[in-house]
Coordinates of C-alpha atoms in Angstrom, one line a residue:
M26 CA -27.5 -2.0 1.6
L27 CA -26.2 0.9 -0.7
P28 CA -27.9 2.0 -4.2
H29 CA -25.3 -0.2 -6.7
K30 CA -25.2 -3.6 -4.0
F31 CA -28.9 -3.0 -5.1
I32 CA -28.8 -2.9 -8.5
E33 CA -26.3 -5.6 -9.1
S34 CA -28.7 -8.1 -6.9
R35 CA -32.0 -7.8 -8.9
L36 CA -29.3 -7.9 -11.7
R37 CA -28.1 -11.3 -11.3
T38 CA -31.5 -12.1 -10.6
A39 CA -32.7 -11.5 -13.1
V40 CA -29.9 -13.0 -15.4
A41 CA -30.0 -16.1 -13.6
A42 CA -33.4 -16.0 -14.5
V43 CA -32.8 -16.0 -18.1
L44 CA -29.4 -17.7 -18.4
P45 CA -29.5 -20.4 -15.4
E46 CA -26.2 -21.9 -15.7
A47 CA -24.3 -18.0 -16.2
N48 CA -21.6 -17.2 -14.0
L49 CA -23.0 -14.3 -11.7
A50 CA -20.3 -12.8 -10.1
A51 CA -19.5 -11.8 -13.8
V52 CA -22.2 -9.7 -13.5
C53 CA -20.8 -6.5 -12.1
V54 CA -22.4 -2.8 -11.5
R55 CA -20.1 0.9 -11.5
P56 CA -19.9 3.8 -12.1
C57 CA -20.5 5.1 -15.4
P58 CA -17.9 6.9 -16.9
D59 CA -19.9 10.2 -17.9
S60 CA -22.3 11.3 -15.9
K61 CA -24.8 12.2 -18.6
F62 CA -25.4 8.2 -18.9
G63 CA -26.4 7.7 -15.4
D64 CA -25.4 6.7 -12.0
Y65 CA -24.5 3.3 -13.3
Q66 CA -23.7 0.7 -15.6
A67 CA -23.4 -2.9 -16.0
N68 CA -21.9 -4.1 -19.4
A69 CA -21.4 -8.0 -18.1
L70 CA -24.0 -9.0 -20.3
M71 CA -22.6 -8.0 -24.1
A72 CA -19.7 -10.9 -23.1
L73 CA -22.5 -13.3 -21.9
A74 CA -24.1 -12.6 -25.3
K75 CA -20.6 -13.4 -27.2
E76 CA -20.0 -17.0 -25.4
R77 CA -23.8 -17.9 -26.3
K78 CA -23.7 -16.5 -30.2
L79 CA -26.6 -14.9 -28.9
N80 CA -27.9 -10.6 -29.5
P81 CA -26.5 -8.1 -27.1
R82 CA -29.2 -6.1 -27.1
Q83 CA -31.9 -8.9 -27.5
L84 CA -30.6 -10.5 -23.7
A85 CA -30.5 -7.4 -22.5
S86 CA -34.3 -7.1 -23.6
Q87 CA -34.8 -10.6 -21.9
V88 CA -33.3 -9.2 -18.6
V89 CA -34.8 -6.8 -18.4
A90 CA -38.0 -7.9 -18.5
H91 CA -37.1 -10.0 -15.7
L92 CA -35.4 -6.9 -13.7
D93 CA -37.0 -4.4 -10.8
V94 CA -34.7 -1.5 -9.1
S95 CA -37.4 1.2 -9.4
E96 CA -37.6 1.5 -5.8
Q97 CA -34.3 2.8 -5.9
C98 CA -34.0 4.0 -10.1
E99 CA -36.0 5.8 -12.8
P100 CA -36.7 2.7 -15.6
V101 CA -32.9 1.0 -17.1
E102 CA -32.0 2.2 -20.3
I103 CA -30.1 -0.3 -23.3
A104 CA -27.6 1.2 -24.7
G105 CA -24.9 0.8 -27.7
A106 CA -24.9 -3.2 -28.1
G107 CA -25.6 -3.9 -24.8
F108 CA -24.8 -1.4 -22.3
L109 CA -27.6 -0.9 -19.2
N110 CA -26.9 2.6 -17.4
F111 CA -28.9 3.1 -14.2
R112 CA -29.9 6.1 -12.8
L113 CA -30.7 6.6 -9.2
L114 CA -34.0 8.4 -8.0
P115 CA -33.2 11.4 -5.9
A116 CA -35.5 9.2 -2.9
A117 CA -32.3 6.5 -2.9
L118 CA -29.6 9.2 -3.1
N119 CA -30.9 11.3 -0.2
A120 CA -32.4 7.8 1.6
T121 CA -28.2 6.8 0.6
L122 CA -27.1 9.8 2.7
R123 CA -29.6 9.3 5.5
T124 CA -28.3 6.1 6.2
A125 CA -24.5 7.1 6.0
A126 CA -25.3 10.1 8.2
A127 CA -26.8 7.6 10.9
G128 CA -23.6 5.9 11.5
E129 CA -25.2 3.0 9.3
H130 CA -21.9 3.5 6.5
L131 CA -19.9 5.5 5.6
F132 CA -20.7 5.0 1.4
F133 CA -18.9 1.0 1.5
E134 CA -19.0 -1.7 3.1
R135 CA -16.7 -4.2 4.0
A136 CA -15.9 -7.9 3.5
T137 CA -19.0 -10.5 4.0
Q138 CA -15.9 -12.8 3.7
P139 CA -13.1 -12.0 5.3
L140 CA -9.7 -12.9 4.5
T141 CA -6.4 -13.6 5.8
Y142 CA -4.1 -11.3 4.8
V143 CA 0.5 -11.4 5.5
V144 CA 1.8 -8.4 4.6
D145 CA 5.6 -8.4 4.2
F146 CA 7.1 -4.4 4.2
S147 CA 9.3 -1.7 5.1
S148 CA 12.6 -4.2 6.2
P149 CA 15.4 -2.5 6.5
N150 CA 18.9 -3.6 7.5
V151 CA 20.3 -3.6 11.2
A152 CA 23.3 -1.3 11.9
K153 CA 22.8 0.9 8.3
S154 CA 20.7 4.7 8.8
M155 CA 17.1 4.1 6.9
H156 CA 17.2 6.3 3.9
I157 CA 14.9 7.4 1.2
G158 CA 14.0 3.9 -0.6
H159 CA 13.1 2.6 3.0
I160 CA 10.2 5.4 1.9
R161 CA 8.1 3.7 -0.9
S162 CA 8.0 0.2 0.4
T163 CA 7.1 1.9 4.8
I164 CA 4.6 4.0 2.9
L165 CA 2.6 1.8 0.7
G166 CA 2.7 -1.1 2.8
D167 CA 1.0 0.5 5.6
A168 CA -1.0 2.0 4.0
L169 CA -2.0 -1.0 2.2
A170 CA -2.6 -2.8 5.5
R171 CA -4.6 -0.1 6.9
L172 CA -7.2 -0.5 3.7
L173 CA -7.5 -4.2 4.8
R174 CA -7.5 -4.1 7.8
L175 CA -11.2 -1.3 7.2
L176 CA -12.3 -3.8 4.9
G177 CA -13.0 -6.5 7.9
H178 CA -9.9 -8.4 6.8
R179 CA -7.5 -10.0 8.8
V180 CA -4.0 -9.0 8.5
I181 CA -0.5 -9.8 9.8
T182 CA 2.3 -6.9 9.5
D183 CA 5.6 -8.6 9.4
N184 CA 8.9 -6.7 9.0
H185 CA 11.4 -8.5 7.6
I186 CA 14.8 -6.9 8.2
G187 CA 18.3 -7.9 7.7
D188 CA 19.4 -8.4 11.0
W189 CA 21.9 -11.9 10.0
G190 CA 24.1 -12.7 6.5
T191 CA 27.8 -12.0 5.6
Q192 CA 28.3 -8.3 6.7
F193 CA 28.3 -9.4 10.3
G194 CA 31.8 -10.2 9.9
K195 CA 32.8 -7.3 9.0
L196 CA 31.1 -5.4 11.2
L197 CA 32.5 -7.4 14.4
V198 CA 36.2 -7.3 13.3
G199 CA 35.5 -3.5 13.2
W200 CA 33.2 -3.4 16.7
K201 CA 35.9 -5.2 18.1
S202 CA 39.0 -3.5 16.2
Q203 CA 37.7 0.0 17.1
L204 CA 34.6 0.6 18.0
D205 CA 34.6 4.2 19.9
R206 CA 31.8 4.3 22.1
A207 CA 31.2 8.1 22.8
A208 CA 30.3 8.0 19.4
L209 CA 28.4 5.0 19.7
A210 CA 26.4 6.2 22.7
A211 CA 26.3 9.8 20.0
D212 CA 25.4 7.8 16.9
P213 CA 25.2 4.6 16.9
I214 CA 24.3 4.2 13.8
G215 CA 26.6 6.3 12.0
E216 CA 29.4 4.6 14.0
M217 CA 28.4 1.0 13.2
E218 CA 28.1 3.0 9.6
R219 CA 31.9 4.3 10.0
L220 CA 33.2 0.6 11.6
Y221 CA 31.7 -1.6 8.3
K222 CA 33.2 1.6 5.1
T223 CA 35.7 1.1 7.6
T224 CA 36.5 -2.6 7.7
H225 CA 34.7 -3.8 3.6
A226 CA 37.7 -0.4 2.4
A227 CA 40.4 -2.9 4.2
C228 CA 39.0 -6.5 3.3
E229 CA 39.1 -4.9 -0.1
A230 CA 42.7 -4.8 -0.1
D231 CA 43.7 -7.0 2.3
P232 CA 43.0 -10.8 2.0
A233 CA 44.3 -11.6 5.3
T234 CA 41.3 -9.0 6.9
L235 CA 38.8 -10.5 4.8
D236 CA 40.1 -14.2 6.2
L237 CA 39.4 -12.7 9.4
A238 CA 36.0 -11.5 8.5
R239 CA 35.2 -14.4 7.3
R240 CA 36.2 -16.3 10.7
E241 CA 34.5 -13.9 12.9
L242 CA 30.8 -14.8 11.0
V243 CA 31.8 -18.5 11.0
K244 CA 32.4 -17.6 15.0
L245 CA 28.9 -16.0 15.5
Q246 CA 26.9 -19.0 13.2
N247 CA 27.4 -21.3 15.5
G248 CA 26.8 -19.4 18.2
D249 CA 29.6 -18.1 20.1
P250 CA 28.8 -16.3 22.6
E251 CA 31.5 -12.8 22.7
N252 CA 30.8 -12.7 18.8
L253 CA 25.8 -13.2 19.5
A254 CA 26.2 -10.7 22.3
I255 CA 27.7 -8.0 20.1
W256 CA 25.8 -8.7 17.5
N257 CA 22.6 -8.3 19.4
E258 CA 23.3 -5.3 20.6
M259 CA 23.9 -4.6 17.0
I260 CA 20.1 -5.1 16.9
Q261 CA 19.0 -3.5 20.2
L262 CA 20.6 -0.2 18.7
S263 CA 18.8 -0.5 15.5
K264 CA 15.5 -1.1 16.3
V265 CA 15.8 2.4 18.9
Q266 CA 16.5 3.5 15.3
F267 CA 13.4 1.9 13.7
D268 CA 10.7 2.6 16.3
T269 CA 11.7 6.2 16.5
M270 CA 11.1 6.4 11.9
Y271 CA 8.3 3.9 12.6
S272 CA 6.9 6.2 15.3
R273 CA 6.9 9.8 13.3
L274 CA 5.6 7.5 10.4
G275 CA 2.4 6.5 12.7
V276 CA 3.6 3.3 11.5
R277 CA 3.6 -0.2 14.1
F278 CA 4.0 -3.4 12.8
D279 CA 2.7 -7.1 14.4
H280 CA 6.1 -8.7 14.0
T281 CA 9.7 -8.4 13.2
Y282 CA 10.7 -11.4 12.3
G283 CA 14.3 -10.6 11.2
E284 CA 16.3 -13.4 8.7
S285 CA 18.3 -14.6 11.8
F286 CA 14.4 -16.0 13.1
Y287 CA 15.2 -18.7 10.5
N288 CA 18.4 -19.4 10.3
P289 CA 17.8 -22.8 12.4
L290 CA 15.4 -24.2 10.1
L291 CA 17.3 -23.0 6.2
K292 CA 19.4 -26.6 6.2
G293 CA 16.2 -28.1 6.1
V294 CA 14.5 -26.8 3.4
V295 CA 17.6 -27.2 1.5
A296 CA 17.5 -30.7 2.1
D297 CA 14.0 -31.2 1.1
L298 CA 14.2 -29.6 -1.3
R299 CA 16.7 -32.0 -2.8
E300 CA 15.0 -35.3 -1.7
R301 CA 11.6 -34.0 -3.7
D302 CA 14.2 -33.3 -6.7
I303 CA 13.1 -29.8 -6.8
A304 CA 16.9 -28.6 -6.0
V305 CA 20.3 -30.3 -8.0
E306 CA 23.6 -29.9 -6.8
S307 CA 25.4 -28.1 -9.6
E308 CA 29.5 -27.2 -9.3
G309 CA 29.3 -27.8 -5.2
A310 CA 26.3 -24.9 -5.1
M311 CA 22.8 -26.0 -4.4
V312 CA 20.1 -24.7 -7.6
V313 CA 16.8 -25.0 -9.2
F314 CA 16.2 -25.4 -12.9
S315 CA 14.0 -24.6 -15.2
D316 CA 11.0 -28.1 -15.2
G317 CA 10.0 -27.4 -18.6
K318 CA 6.1 -26.7 -17.5
L319 CA 5.8 -23.2 -18.8
P320 CA 6.2 -20.7 -21.6
P321 CA 10.2 -20.1 -22.0
K322 CA 8.9 -16.5 -22.1
E323 CA 7.3 -16.9 -18.7
D324 CA 8.8 -19.7 -17.1
P325 CA 11.7 -17.5 -14.5
F326 CA 14.3 -20.1 -14.6
L327 CA 14.8 -19.4 -18.5
K328 CA 17.2 -16.2 -20.1
Q329 CA 17.0 -15.1 -23.5
E330 CA 21.2 -14.8 -24.5
D331 CA 22.1 -14.8 -28.4
G332 CA 18.4 -15.7 -29.5
E333 CA 18.3 -19.0 -27.4
W334 CA 16.1 -20.3 -24.2
K335 CA 19.5 -20.7 -21.8
P336 CA 18.9 -21.9 -17.5
N337 CA 18.8 -18.7 -15.6
P338 CA 19.1 -21.3 -12.3
S339 CA 17.5 -20.3 -8.5
L340 CA 20.7 -20.5 -6.4
I341 CA 20.2 -22.1 -2.4
Q342 CA 22.7 -22.8 -1.2
K343 CA 26.1 -22.0 -2.2
S344 CA 29.6 -24.1 -3.4
D345 CA 31.2 -23.1 0.9
G346 CA 27.5 -24.5 2.3
A347 CA 25.9 -21.2 2.9
S348 CA 22.1 -20.3 2.1
N349 CA 20.7 -17.0 0.7
Y350 CA 18.4 -14.5 0.9
T351 CA 15.8 -17.6 -1.5
T352 CA 16.4 -19.6 1.0
T353 CA 15.4 -17.4 3.8
D354 CA 12.6 -15.9 2.0
L355 CA 11.2 -20.2 1.8
A356 CA 11.5 -20.7 4.8
T357 CA 9.7 -17.3 6.1
L358 CA 6.8 -18.7 3.6
A359 CA 6.7 -22.6 4.9
F360 CA 7.1 -20.3 8.2
R361 CA 3.8 -18.1 7.9
R362 CA 2.2 -20.8 6.4
E363 CA 1.5 -23.0 9.4
T364 CA 1.3 -20.0 11.5
W365 CA -1.0 -18.1 10.1
Q366 CA -2.2 -20.2 7.1
P367 CA -2.9 -16.7 4.8
H368 CA -4.9 -16.5 1.9
Y369 CA -2.6 -14.1 0.5
V370 CA 1.2 -13.2 1.3
L371 CA 1.9 -9.4 0.1
Y372 CA 5.5 -9.0 -0.3
V373 CA 6.0 -4.5 -0.9
T374 CA 9.6 -4.2 -3.0
D375 CA 11.5 -2.3 -5.3
G376 CA 10.9 -3.1 -8.8
R377 CA 14.4 -5.1 -8.9
Q378 CA 13.4 -7.9 -6.5
Q379 CA 11.2 -9.1 -9.8
L380 CA 12.4 -11.9 -11.0
H381 CA 13.6 -12.5 -7.6
F382 CA 10.3 -12.9 -6.3
Q383 CA 8.9 -14.9 -9.7
Q384 CA 11.6 -17.5 -9.0
L385 CA 10.5 -17.8 -5.2
F386 CA 6.9 -17.6 -6.1
A387 CA 7.8 -20.9 -9.0
I388 CA 9.5 -23.1 -6.8
F389 CA 7.8 -22.7 -3.3
H390 CA 4.4 -23.8 -5.2
R391 CA 6.9 -26.5 -6.6
W392 CA 7.4 -27.2 -3.5
Q393 CA 4.2 -27.5 -1.1
P394 CA 2.3 -28.2 -4.7
E395 CA -0.8 -28.4 -2.1
S396 CA -0.7 -24.9 -1.0
T397 CA -3.9 -22.5 -2.2
M398 CA -1.3 -19.4 -1.2
Q399 CA -1.7 -16.7 -3.4
L400 CA 1.5 -14.8 -3.4
K401 CA 2.1 -12.0 -4.7
H402 CA 4.8 -8.9 -5.4
V403 CA 3.6 -5.5 -5.3
W404 CA 6.4 -3.6 -6.1
F405 CA 7.5 -0.1 -7.1
G406 CA 9.8 2.1 -9.1
S407 CA 11.9 4.6 -8.0
I408 CA 12.5 8.4 -6.3
L409 CA 14.3 10.4 -8.7
G410 CA 15.3 13.6 -8.7
E411 CA 15.0 16.7 -11.2
D412 CA 17.9 14.6 -13.1
N413 CA 16.1 12.1 -13.7
K414 CA 18.8 10.1 -11.8
P415 CA 18.0 8.1 -8.1
Y416 CA 17.5 11.2 -5.6
K417 CA 20.3 11.8 -3.4
T418 CA 22.0 15.4 -1.5
R419 CA 23.7 17.4 -2.9
S420 CA 26.9 15.8 -2.0
G421 CA 25.5 12.4 -3.7
E422 CA 24.9 10.7 -0.5
V423 CA 21.9 8.5 -0.3
V424 CA 19.5 10.5 1.3
R425 CA 19.2 9.8 5.3
L426 CA 15.1 9.0 5.9
A427 CA 15.3 11.0 9.4
D428 CA 17.2 14.3 7.5
L429 CA 14.4 14.0 5.0
L430 CA 11.3 14.8 6.9
D431 CA 12.9 16.8 9.4
E432 CA 14.2 18.9 5.9
A433 CA 9.8 18.1 5.0
I434 CA 8.4 19.7 8.4
E435 CA 10.9 22.9 7.6
R436 CA 9.8 23.5 4.6
A437 CA 6.2 23.3 6.1
F438 CA 6.7 25.6 8.8
Q439 CA 8.2 27.7 6.3
V440 CA 5.1 27.2 4.0
V441 CA 2.6 27.7 7.4
R442 CA 4.3 30.8 8.5
E443 CA 3.7 32.8 6.2
K444 CA 0.1 31.8 5.3
N445 CA -0.9 32.5 9.0
P446 CA 2.1 35.0 10.2
D447 CA -0.2 35.6 13.8
L448 CA -0.6 31.8 14.4
P449 CA 1.6 30.8 17.3
E450 CA 4.6 29.0 16.7
A451 CA 3.8 25.9 18.7
E452 CA 1.1 26.6 16.6
C453 CA 2.6 26.5 13.1
R454 CA 5.2 24.0 14.4
R455 CA 1.9 21.4 15.2
I456 CA 0.6 21.7 11.6
A457 CA 4.1 21.4 9.6
R458 CA 3.9 18.4 11.3
V459 CA 1.1 16.8 10.0
V460 CA 1.6 18.9 7.0
G461 CA 4.9 18.1 6.3
I462 CA 5.3 14.1 6.7
G463 CA 2.2 13.8 5.3
A464 CA 3.0 15.6 1.9
V465 CA 5.9 13.0 1.9
K466 CA 3.6 10.3 1.9
Y467 CA 0.8 11.2 -0.5
A468 CA 3.3 12.4 -2.9
D469 CA 4.7 8.8 -2.8
L470 CA 1.4 7.5 -2.8
L471 CA 0.1 9.5 -5.7
P472 CA 1.8 7.7 -8.6
N473 CA 1.3 4.1 -10.4
R474 CA 3.1 2.6 -8.0
Q475 CA 4.5 0.8 -10.5
S476 CA 5.8 4.5 -11.8
D477 CA 9.2 6.4 -11.0
Y478 CA 8.5 9.1 -10.2
I479 CA 10.3 13.2 -9.6
F480 CA 10.5 14.4 -5.9
S481 CA 10.1 17.3 -5.6
W482 CA 9.0 19.1 -2.1
D483 CA 7.3 22.9 -4.4
K484 CA 4.7 20.2 -5.9
M485 CA 3.9 18.2 -2.8
L486 CA 3.9 21.6 -0.3
A487 CA 1.8 23.6 -2.8
F488 CA -1.6 24.7 -1.4
N489 CA -2.6 24.5 -5.7
G490 CA -3.5 21.1 -7.6
N491 CA -3.8 17.7 -5.6
T492 CA -1.3 17.1 -2.4
V493 CA -1.6 17.0 1.2
P494 CA -1.3 20.5 1.7
Y495 CA -5.0 21.0 -0.5
L496 CA -6.9 18.4 0.9
L497 CA -6.2 18.7 4.4
Y498 CA -7.4 22.7 3.3
A499 CA -10.4 20.7 2.5
Y500 CA -10.8 19.4 4.9
A501 CA -10.2 22.5 7.3
R502 CA -12.5 24.3 5.7
I503 CA -15.3 22.0 6.0
R504 CA -14.5 22.1 10.2
S505 CA -14.9 25.7 9.5
I506 CA -18.5 25.5 8.9
F507 CA -19.6 24.3 12.2
R508 CA -17.1 26.1 14.5
K509 CA -19.0 28.9 12.8
A510 CA -22.2 26.8 12.7
A511 CA -21.7 26.7 16.5
A512 CA -22.8 23.3 16.3
E513 CA -21.0 19.7 16.6
P514 CA -22.1 17.3 13.8
A515 CA -23.7 15.0 15.9
T516 CA -26.3 17.5 16.4
A517 CA -25.7 19.7 13.3
A518 CA -29.1 17.5 11.5
P519 CA -30.4 14.4 14.1
A520 CA -30.6 11.4 12.9
G521 CA -33.7 10.7 10.3
Y522 CA -33.8 14.4 9.5
P523 CA -35.1 14.6 5.7
V524 CA -31.5 15.1 3.9
A525 CA -32.4 17.0 0.3
V526 CA -29.9 17.2 -2.4
T527 CA -31.1 19.2 -4.8
A528 CA -28.9 22.0 -6.4
P529 CA -26.3 20.8 -9.7
E530 CA -23.2 20.3 -7.3
E531 CA -24.8 19.7 -4.1
T532 CA -26.1 16.6 -6.2
A533 CA -22.6 15.6 -8.4
L534 CA -20.8 16.0 -4.8
A535 CA -23.0 13.2 -2.9
R536 CA -22.2 11.6 -6.6
Q537 CA -19.0 11.3 -5.4
L538 CA -19.6 10.0 -2.4
L539 CA -21.3 6.9 -3.7
K540 CA -18.5 5.9 -5.3
F541 CA -16.5 5.6 -2.9
D542 CA -16.6 1.8 -1.9
F543 CA -15.7 1.2 -5.9
V544 CA -12.5 2.9 -5.2
L545 CA -11.9 1.0 -1.7
A546 CA -12.6 -2.2 -3.5
A547 CA -10.4 -1.1 -6.6
V548 CA -7.3 -0.1 -4.6
A549 CA -7.5 -3.6 -2.6
D550 CA -8.1 -5.3 -6.0
D551 CA -4.6 -4.1 -7.3
Y552 CA -2.9 -2.5 -4.6
R553 CA -2.5 0.6 -5.7
P554 CA -3.2 3.7 -3.6
N555 CA -3.4 6.2 -6.2
Y556 CA -7.2 5.4 -7.7
L557 CA -7.7 6.6 -3.9
C558 CA -5.6 9.7 -4.3
S559 CA -7.2 11.0 -7.5
Y560 CA -10.8 9.9 -5.4
L561 CA -9.4 11.7 -2.6
Y562 CA -9.0 15.4 -5.1
E563 CA -11.7 14.8 -7.7
L564 CA -13.7 15.0 -4.0
A565 CA -12.4 18.1 -2.6
G566 CA -12.6 19.3 -6.4
H567 CA -16.6 18.8 -6.0
F568 CA -16.9 20.0 -2.4
A569 CA -14.9 23.5 -3.9
R570 CA -17.5 23.6 -6.5
F571 CA -21.1 22.7 -3.6
F572 CA -18.7 25.2 -1.1
E573 CA -18.7 27.8 -4.3
N574 CA -22.8 27.3 -5.4
C575 CA -24.9 26.4 -2.3
P576 CA -24.7 28.9 0.6
V577 CA -24.4 25.7 3.7
L578 CA -25.4 28.6 7.5
K579 CA -27.1 31.5 5.4
A580 CA -29.7 28.6 4.1
E581 CA -32.9 28.8 4.8
P582 CA -33.5 26.1 7.8
A583 CA -34.6 22.6 6.2
E584 CA -31.8 22.9 3.7
R585 CA -29.4 24.5 6.2
A586 CA -29.4 21.3 7.7
S587 CA -29.8 19.2 4.9
R588 CA -26.6 21.1 3.7
L589 CA -24.6 20.4 6.7
V590 CA -25.1 16.8 6.5
V591 CA -23.5 16.6 2.9
C592 CA -20.2 18.7 4.6
E593 CA -20.1 16.6 7.7
L594 CA -20.5 13.3 5.5
T595 CA -17.6 15.3 2.6
G596 CA -15.1 15.4 5.9
R597 CA -15.7 11.9 7.6
V598 CA -14.8 10.3 3.9
L599 CA -12.2 12.7 3.5
R600 CA -11.2 12.1 6.9
Q601 CA -11.4 7.8 6.3
G602 CA -9.3 8.1 3.1
L603 CA -6.4 10.6 3.7
E604 CA -6.4 7.7 7.1
I605 CA -6.1 4.9 4.9
L606 CA -3.4 6.6 3.8
G607 CA -1.6 7.2 7.1
I608 CA -2.8 10.8 6.6
E609 CA -3.8 13.2 10.0
V610 CA -5.8 15.7 9.7
L611 CA -6.1 19.0 11.2
E612 CA -9.1 21.1 12.1
Q613 CA -7.5 24.0 11.7
M614 CA -5.3 25.6 9.2

């Protein structure tokens, strides 16, 4: 058992002895904000005392009287208004390092009661290039799925691609009248984008062309063999692009159920909502209004205009009988509930879709009130250029994802070549791929996901500061220690070999390793990988100070072996943390 789990267990037992009716789930142990006060801290007693109108320090004294953590801690200190501070004994810290070195844990514990998560992310559109706008959803969703799996949960990833809708009527018109087969073979997505733009412009200028597009769409929706065959070809060509991009990013999906998959279910969804009086007819369309059960400020079906609260209904069927995103998303939720019985469904999308998901979740809970699924919109901000406007090419076009990755790798190659002029080009290219793609991912995950961030090649590829090159270099430096020692990690210090950290820098590094469990839990709770980025940067900083002040290979045998264990454990945590973020590591840089 990890030290903080041991302390937490003993503390809950002590609280139960003093307050048998207390909610023990709220009694938690966290790292001390300032190490001068100890390693861990608990502040739950103050809230428990306030609820019962007790003196918090007196309650703390009563709890400490029942608390025995002497196996792992110095005497517990009561601080302030009722904080409990815990400082690990050196023997307990060393014992935790030894069990980690033996492979019993890596400073975190997996879930004792695994949950099922469905993670919906990326969701590109058929017949369109994946662009920079897809990068945040794809990278963030992948990182969350990786973390939740690592923590022992059942995770189902679903790429809800846009493969149905009005745009296909225009695409069909263009395909039938203007398709260039040679261009399609050379650049399928480029040719389909050309067809759409050309036909869309024609529809804007000519009502007859727009009417033709509508008829082609109806034929597709009614199962016309020719239109279905063309539509399927569009999907297959698009999936080649998707698969190429996901392969480059190291992202995989368990399922790719596009919008078309749910099309047969939509009429039933609308009929059921109508039968339950959730959806009502309004001006020929089917809409959902507020049910009046929420305060106006919290009600997504109301909006404030001119100082008054007015209806802000959700459309689920247009007046012409066509469905929309909300209808499809309701059918998707019903399918996911029936198929996978998830505890959580996470939607990783742009923050501009907040109202859509607020209304969607509210409608679903009114429609299926017995459902216990937790629905979460994990939203994120925008990627901006240096001018604080959405990041685009110099010509004002949206940046294609393929071009972005190519440029990242090429820029990384120039940096690697400059720092290692004697390295063979093939090796430089290999390193550049890992650094370039890793830098794009890390720069995207580093900010608070709800913030916009400014895209900067210079910052993301710098070897100093909180960047991927800095972290990859820290890992490579650890690996170089073992190459110089001519010892593999598994044999550097035999299992059970006494580990004894004594110097301030190595003790601080060991304590940082012990925080890994807290960080992973915080990321999983708030869906914020930036916590992990900050932790890894701090870990690399602790290792740098350790490396500068604590000789490893030149130390005496016992100290050398102990410090090699600390190096190996730091490398393992760095590698595991970067793996969660979807970033490869390098043995040499």
